[in-house]
Tab-separated table of C-alpha atoms in Angstrom:
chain	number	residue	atom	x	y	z
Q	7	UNK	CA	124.771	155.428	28.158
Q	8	UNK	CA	124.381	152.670	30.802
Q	9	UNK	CA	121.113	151.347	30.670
Q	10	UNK	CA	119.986	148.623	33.522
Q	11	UNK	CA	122.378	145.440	33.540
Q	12	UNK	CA	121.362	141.597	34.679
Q	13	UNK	CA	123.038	138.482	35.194
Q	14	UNK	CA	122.691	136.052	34.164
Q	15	UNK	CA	120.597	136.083	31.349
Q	16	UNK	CA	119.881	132.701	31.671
Q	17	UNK	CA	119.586	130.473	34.675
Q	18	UNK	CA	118.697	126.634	34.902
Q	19	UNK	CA	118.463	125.183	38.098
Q	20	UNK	CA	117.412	122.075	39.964
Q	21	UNK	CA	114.335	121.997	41.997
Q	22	UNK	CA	116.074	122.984	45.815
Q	23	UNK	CA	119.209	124.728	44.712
Q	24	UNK	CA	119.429	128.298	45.482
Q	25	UNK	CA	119.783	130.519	42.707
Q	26	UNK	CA	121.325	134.285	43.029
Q	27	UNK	CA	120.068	137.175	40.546
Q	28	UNK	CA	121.850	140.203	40.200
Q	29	UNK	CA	121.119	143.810	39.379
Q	30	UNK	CA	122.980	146.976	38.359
Q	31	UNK	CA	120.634	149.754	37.900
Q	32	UNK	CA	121.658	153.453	35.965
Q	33	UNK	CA	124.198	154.911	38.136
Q	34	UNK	CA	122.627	157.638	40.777
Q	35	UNK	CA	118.771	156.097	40.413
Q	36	UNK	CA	117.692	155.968	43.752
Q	37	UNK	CA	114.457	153.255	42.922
Q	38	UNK	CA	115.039	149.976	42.612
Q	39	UNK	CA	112.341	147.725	41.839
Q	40	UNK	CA	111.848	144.050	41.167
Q	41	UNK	CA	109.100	142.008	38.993
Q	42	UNK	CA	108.310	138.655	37.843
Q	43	UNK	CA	107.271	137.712	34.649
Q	44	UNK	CA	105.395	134.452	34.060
Q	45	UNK	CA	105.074	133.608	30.371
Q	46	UNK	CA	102.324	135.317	28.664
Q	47	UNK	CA	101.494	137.857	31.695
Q	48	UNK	CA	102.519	140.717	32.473
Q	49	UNK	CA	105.373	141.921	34.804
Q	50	UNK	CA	104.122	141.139	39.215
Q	51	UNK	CA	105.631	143.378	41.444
Q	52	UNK	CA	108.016	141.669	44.099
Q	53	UNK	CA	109.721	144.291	45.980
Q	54	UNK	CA	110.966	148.157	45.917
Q	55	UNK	CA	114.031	149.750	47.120
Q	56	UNK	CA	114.945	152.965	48.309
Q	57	UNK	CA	118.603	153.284	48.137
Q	58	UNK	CA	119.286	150.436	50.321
Q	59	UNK	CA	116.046	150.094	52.659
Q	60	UNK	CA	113.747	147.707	51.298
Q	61	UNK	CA	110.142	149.517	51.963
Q	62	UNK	CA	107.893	147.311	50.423
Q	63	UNK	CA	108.686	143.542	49.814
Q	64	UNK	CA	104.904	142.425	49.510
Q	65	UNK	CA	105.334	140.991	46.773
Q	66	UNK	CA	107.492	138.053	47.534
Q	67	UNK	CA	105.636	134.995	47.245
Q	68	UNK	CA	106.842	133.447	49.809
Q	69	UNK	CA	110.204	133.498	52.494
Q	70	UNK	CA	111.815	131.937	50.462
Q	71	UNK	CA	112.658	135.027	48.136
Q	72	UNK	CA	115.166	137.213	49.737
Q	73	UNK	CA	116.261	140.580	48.374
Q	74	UNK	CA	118.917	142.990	49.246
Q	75	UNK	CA	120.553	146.195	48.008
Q	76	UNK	CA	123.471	146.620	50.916
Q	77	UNK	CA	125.134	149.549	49.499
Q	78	UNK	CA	122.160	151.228	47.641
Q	79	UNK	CA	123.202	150.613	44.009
Q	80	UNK	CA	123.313	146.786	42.802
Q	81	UNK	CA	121.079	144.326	44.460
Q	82	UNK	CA	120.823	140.779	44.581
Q	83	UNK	CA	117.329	138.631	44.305
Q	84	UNK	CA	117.976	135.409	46.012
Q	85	UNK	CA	115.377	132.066	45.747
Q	86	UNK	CA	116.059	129.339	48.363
Q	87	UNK	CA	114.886	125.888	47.598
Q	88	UNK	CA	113.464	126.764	44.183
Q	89	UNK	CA	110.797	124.763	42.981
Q	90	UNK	CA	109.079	124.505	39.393
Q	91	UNK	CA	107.115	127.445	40.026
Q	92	UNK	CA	109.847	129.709	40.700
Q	93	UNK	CA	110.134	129.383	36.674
Q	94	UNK	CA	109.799	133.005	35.402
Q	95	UNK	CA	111.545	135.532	34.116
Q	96	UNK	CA	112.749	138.497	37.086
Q	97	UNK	CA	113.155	141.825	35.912
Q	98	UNK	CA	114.769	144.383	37.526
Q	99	UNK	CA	113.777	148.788	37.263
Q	100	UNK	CA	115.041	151.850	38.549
Q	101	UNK	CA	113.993	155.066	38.667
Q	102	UNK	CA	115.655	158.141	39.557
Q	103	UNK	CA	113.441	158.698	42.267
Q	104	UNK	CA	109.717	158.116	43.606
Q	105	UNK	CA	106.903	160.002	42.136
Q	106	UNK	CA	105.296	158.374	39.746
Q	107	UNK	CA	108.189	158.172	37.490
Q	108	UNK	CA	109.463	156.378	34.254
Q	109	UNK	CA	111.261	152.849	35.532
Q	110	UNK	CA	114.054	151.950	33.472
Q	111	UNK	CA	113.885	148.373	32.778
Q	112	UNK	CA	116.304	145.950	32.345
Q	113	UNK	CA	116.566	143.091	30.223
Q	114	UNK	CA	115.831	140.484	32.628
Q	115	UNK	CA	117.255	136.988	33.746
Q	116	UNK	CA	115.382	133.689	32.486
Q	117	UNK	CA	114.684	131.087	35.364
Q	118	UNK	CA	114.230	127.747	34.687
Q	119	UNK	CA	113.691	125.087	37.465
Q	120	UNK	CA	113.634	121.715	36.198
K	1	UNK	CA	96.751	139.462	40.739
K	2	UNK	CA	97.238	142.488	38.304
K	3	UNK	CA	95.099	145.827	37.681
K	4	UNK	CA	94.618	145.967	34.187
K	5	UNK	CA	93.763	144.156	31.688
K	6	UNK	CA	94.637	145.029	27.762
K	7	UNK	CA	92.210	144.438	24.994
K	8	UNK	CA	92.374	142.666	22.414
K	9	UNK	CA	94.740	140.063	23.651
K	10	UNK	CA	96.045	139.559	20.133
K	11	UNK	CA	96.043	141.817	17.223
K	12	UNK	CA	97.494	141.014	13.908
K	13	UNK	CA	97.193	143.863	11.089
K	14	UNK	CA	98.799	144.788	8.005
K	15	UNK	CA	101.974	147.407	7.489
K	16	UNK	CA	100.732	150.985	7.496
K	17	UNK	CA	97.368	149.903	9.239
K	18	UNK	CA	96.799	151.942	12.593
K	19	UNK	CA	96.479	149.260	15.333
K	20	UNK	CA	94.083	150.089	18.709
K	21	UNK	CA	95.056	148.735	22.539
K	22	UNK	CA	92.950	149.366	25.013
K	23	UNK	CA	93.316	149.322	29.336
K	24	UNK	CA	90.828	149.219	31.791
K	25	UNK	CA	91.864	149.340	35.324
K	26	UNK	CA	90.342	148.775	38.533
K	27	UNK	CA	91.608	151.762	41.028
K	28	UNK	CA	91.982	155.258	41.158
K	29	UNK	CA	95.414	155.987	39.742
K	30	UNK	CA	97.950	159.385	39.835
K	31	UNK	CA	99.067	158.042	35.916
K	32	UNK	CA	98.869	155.492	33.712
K	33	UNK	CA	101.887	154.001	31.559
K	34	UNK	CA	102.228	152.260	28.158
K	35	UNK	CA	105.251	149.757	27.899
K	36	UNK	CA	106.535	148.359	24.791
K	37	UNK	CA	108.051	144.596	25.492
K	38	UNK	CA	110.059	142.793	22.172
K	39	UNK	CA	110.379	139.074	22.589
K	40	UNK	CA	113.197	137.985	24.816
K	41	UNK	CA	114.180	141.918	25.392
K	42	UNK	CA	112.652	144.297	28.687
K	43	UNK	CA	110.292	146.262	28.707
K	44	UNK	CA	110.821	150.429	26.997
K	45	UNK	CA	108.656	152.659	28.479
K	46	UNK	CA	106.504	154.344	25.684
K	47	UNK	CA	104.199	157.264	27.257
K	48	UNK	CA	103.243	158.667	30.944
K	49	UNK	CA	99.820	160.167	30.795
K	50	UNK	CA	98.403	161.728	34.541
K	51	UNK	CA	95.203	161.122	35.668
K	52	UNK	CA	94.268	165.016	34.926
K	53	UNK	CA	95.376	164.657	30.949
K	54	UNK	CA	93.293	162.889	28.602
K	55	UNK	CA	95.267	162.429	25.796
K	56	UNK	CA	98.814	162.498	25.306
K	57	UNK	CA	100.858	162.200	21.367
K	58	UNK	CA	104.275	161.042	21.230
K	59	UNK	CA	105.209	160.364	17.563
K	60	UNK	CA	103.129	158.099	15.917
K	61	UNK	CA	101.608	157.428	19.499
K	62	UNK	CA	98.495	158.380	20.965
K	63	UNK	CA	97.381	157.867	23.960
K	64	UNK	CA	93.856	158.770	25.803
K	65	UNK	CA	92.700	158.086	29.429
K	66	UNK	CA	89.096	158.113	30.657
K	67	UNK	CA	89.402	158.450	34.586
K	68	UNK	CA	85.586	157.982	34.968
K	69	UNK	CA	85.340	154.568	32.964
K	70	UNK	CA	88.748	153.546	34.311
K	71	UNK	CA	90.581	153.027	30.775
K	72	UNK	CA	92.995	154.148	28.573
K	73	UNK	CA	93.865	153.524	25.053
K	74	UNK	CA	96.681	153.333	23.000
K	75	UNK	CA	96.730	154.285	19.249
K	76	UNK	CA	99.547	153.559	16.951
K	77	UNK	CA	99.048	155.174	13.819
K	78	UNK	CA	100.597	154.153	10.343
K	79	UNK	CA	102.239	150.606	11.715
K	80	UNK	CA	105.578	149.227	11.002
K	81	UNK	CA	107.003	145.993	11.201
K	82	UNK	CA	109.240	146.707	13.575
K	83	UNK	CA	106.089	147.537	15.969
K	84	UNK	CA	105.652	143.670	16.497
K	85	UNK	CA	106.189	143.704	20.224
K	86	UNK	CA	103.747	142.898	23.872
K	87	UNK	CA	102.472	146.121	24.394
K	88	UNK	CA	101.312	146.444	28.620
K	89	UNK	CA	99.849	149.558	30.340
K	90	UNK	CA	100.546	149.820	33.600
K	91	UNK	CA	98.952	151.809	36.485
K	92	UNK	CA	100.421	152.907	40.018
K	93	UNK	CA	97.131	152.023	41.590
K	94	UNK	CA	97.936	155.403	43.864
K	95	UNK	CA	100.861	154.572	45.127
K	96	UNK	CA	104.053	156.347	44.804
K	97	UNK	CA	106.615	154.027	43.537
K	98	UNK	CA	105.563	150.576	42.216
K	99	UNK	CA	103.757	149.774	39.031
K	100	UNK	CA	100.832	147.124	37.994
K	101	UNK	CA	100.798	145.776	34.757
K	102	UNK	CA	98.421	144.373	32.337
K	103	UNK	CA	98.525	140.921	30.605
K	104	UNK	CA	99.264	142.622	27.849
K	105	UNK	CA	98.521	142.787	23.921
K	106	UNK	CA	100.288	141.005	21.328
K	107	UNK	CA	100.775	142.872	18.530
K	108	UNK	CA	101.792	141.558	14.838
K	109	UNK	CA	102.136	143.637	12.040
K	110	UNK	CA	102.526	142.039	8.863
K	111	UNK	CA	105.538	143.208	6.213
């Protein structure tokens, strides 16, 4: 079956381009959940979904991250202005619902701001 | 800033050696969660254990969780190379929905 999809896999940009990340979780998971990976760490939480109402975007470092889920199933991480740090890898989860359960993780999209 | 932090940070062992993670965390948590992450690849979640288990199998997996010294391990018994992966835990730090990872250990097992 369908596991969770990203695109791109790979994305170079320049320092102050805006860069658009996209997400299809497994069909009917409610949870939708974004990380960020810096190399040799472990996953940072950036923001959860619940079909499409964002309850908790704490995580974003900063206004210029910008997520969205419109219709409750794919969602889009957006970086404005991207600088060096940005540099990361993003993952993207879902989960069939809250609770505590098992995020399904997918395989993630490589940033690189030069 | 994360919640846990794995132990070693590196681990290199032979084929058919067991290998030993361990987690400590820094909240009370409802479970605890070992991920398996293969270079360039996301992560595959191994084992759930619940803050009223202490230890959980799951094929050559083991898992235990020590509530009152805030730390878990994980035990992989009879290693392969196809093991060689990051292996996180991650806690839910109470909450209901999101998770906080480890640094992670790197584990190498040698053909």
């Amino acid at each position: 079956g369908a596991g969770v999809s990203q695109s791109p896999r790979y994305k170079v940009a320049k320092r102050g381009q805006d860069v658009a990340l996209r997400c299809d979780p497994i069909s009917g998971h409610v949870s939708l959940f974004w990380y960020q990976q810096a190399l040799g760490q472990g996953p940072e939480f950036l923001t959860y979904f619940q079909n499409e109402a964002q309850l908790d975007k704490s995580g974003l470092p900063s206004d210029r991250f910008f997520a969205e889920r419109p219709e409750g199933s794919v969602s889009t991480l957006k970086i404005q202005r991207t600088q060096q740090e940005d540099s990361a890898v993003y993952l993207c989860a879902s989960s069939l619902r809250d609770g505590n359960n098992e995020q399904f993780f997918g395989p993630g999209t490589r940033l690189t701001v030069l | 800033s994360q919640q846990g932090e794995e132990d070693p940070q590196a681990l290199s062992i032979q084929e058919g050696e067991n290998a030993t993670m361990n987690c400590s965390y820094k909240t009370s948590i409802n479970n605890l969660q070992w991920y398996r992450q293969n270079s360039g690849r996301g992560l595959v979640h191994l084992i759930l254990i619940r803050s009223n288990e202490r230890e959980k199998h799951s094929g050559r997996l083991r898992v235990t969780l020590d509530t009152s010294k805030k730390s878990s391990s994980l035990l992989i018994t009879a290693s392969r190379a196809a093991d060689t992966a990051s292996y996180f835990c991650a806690t839910d730090a109470g909450s209901s929905y999101k998770l906080i990872f480890g640094s992670g250990t790197r584990l190498l097992v040698r053909p």
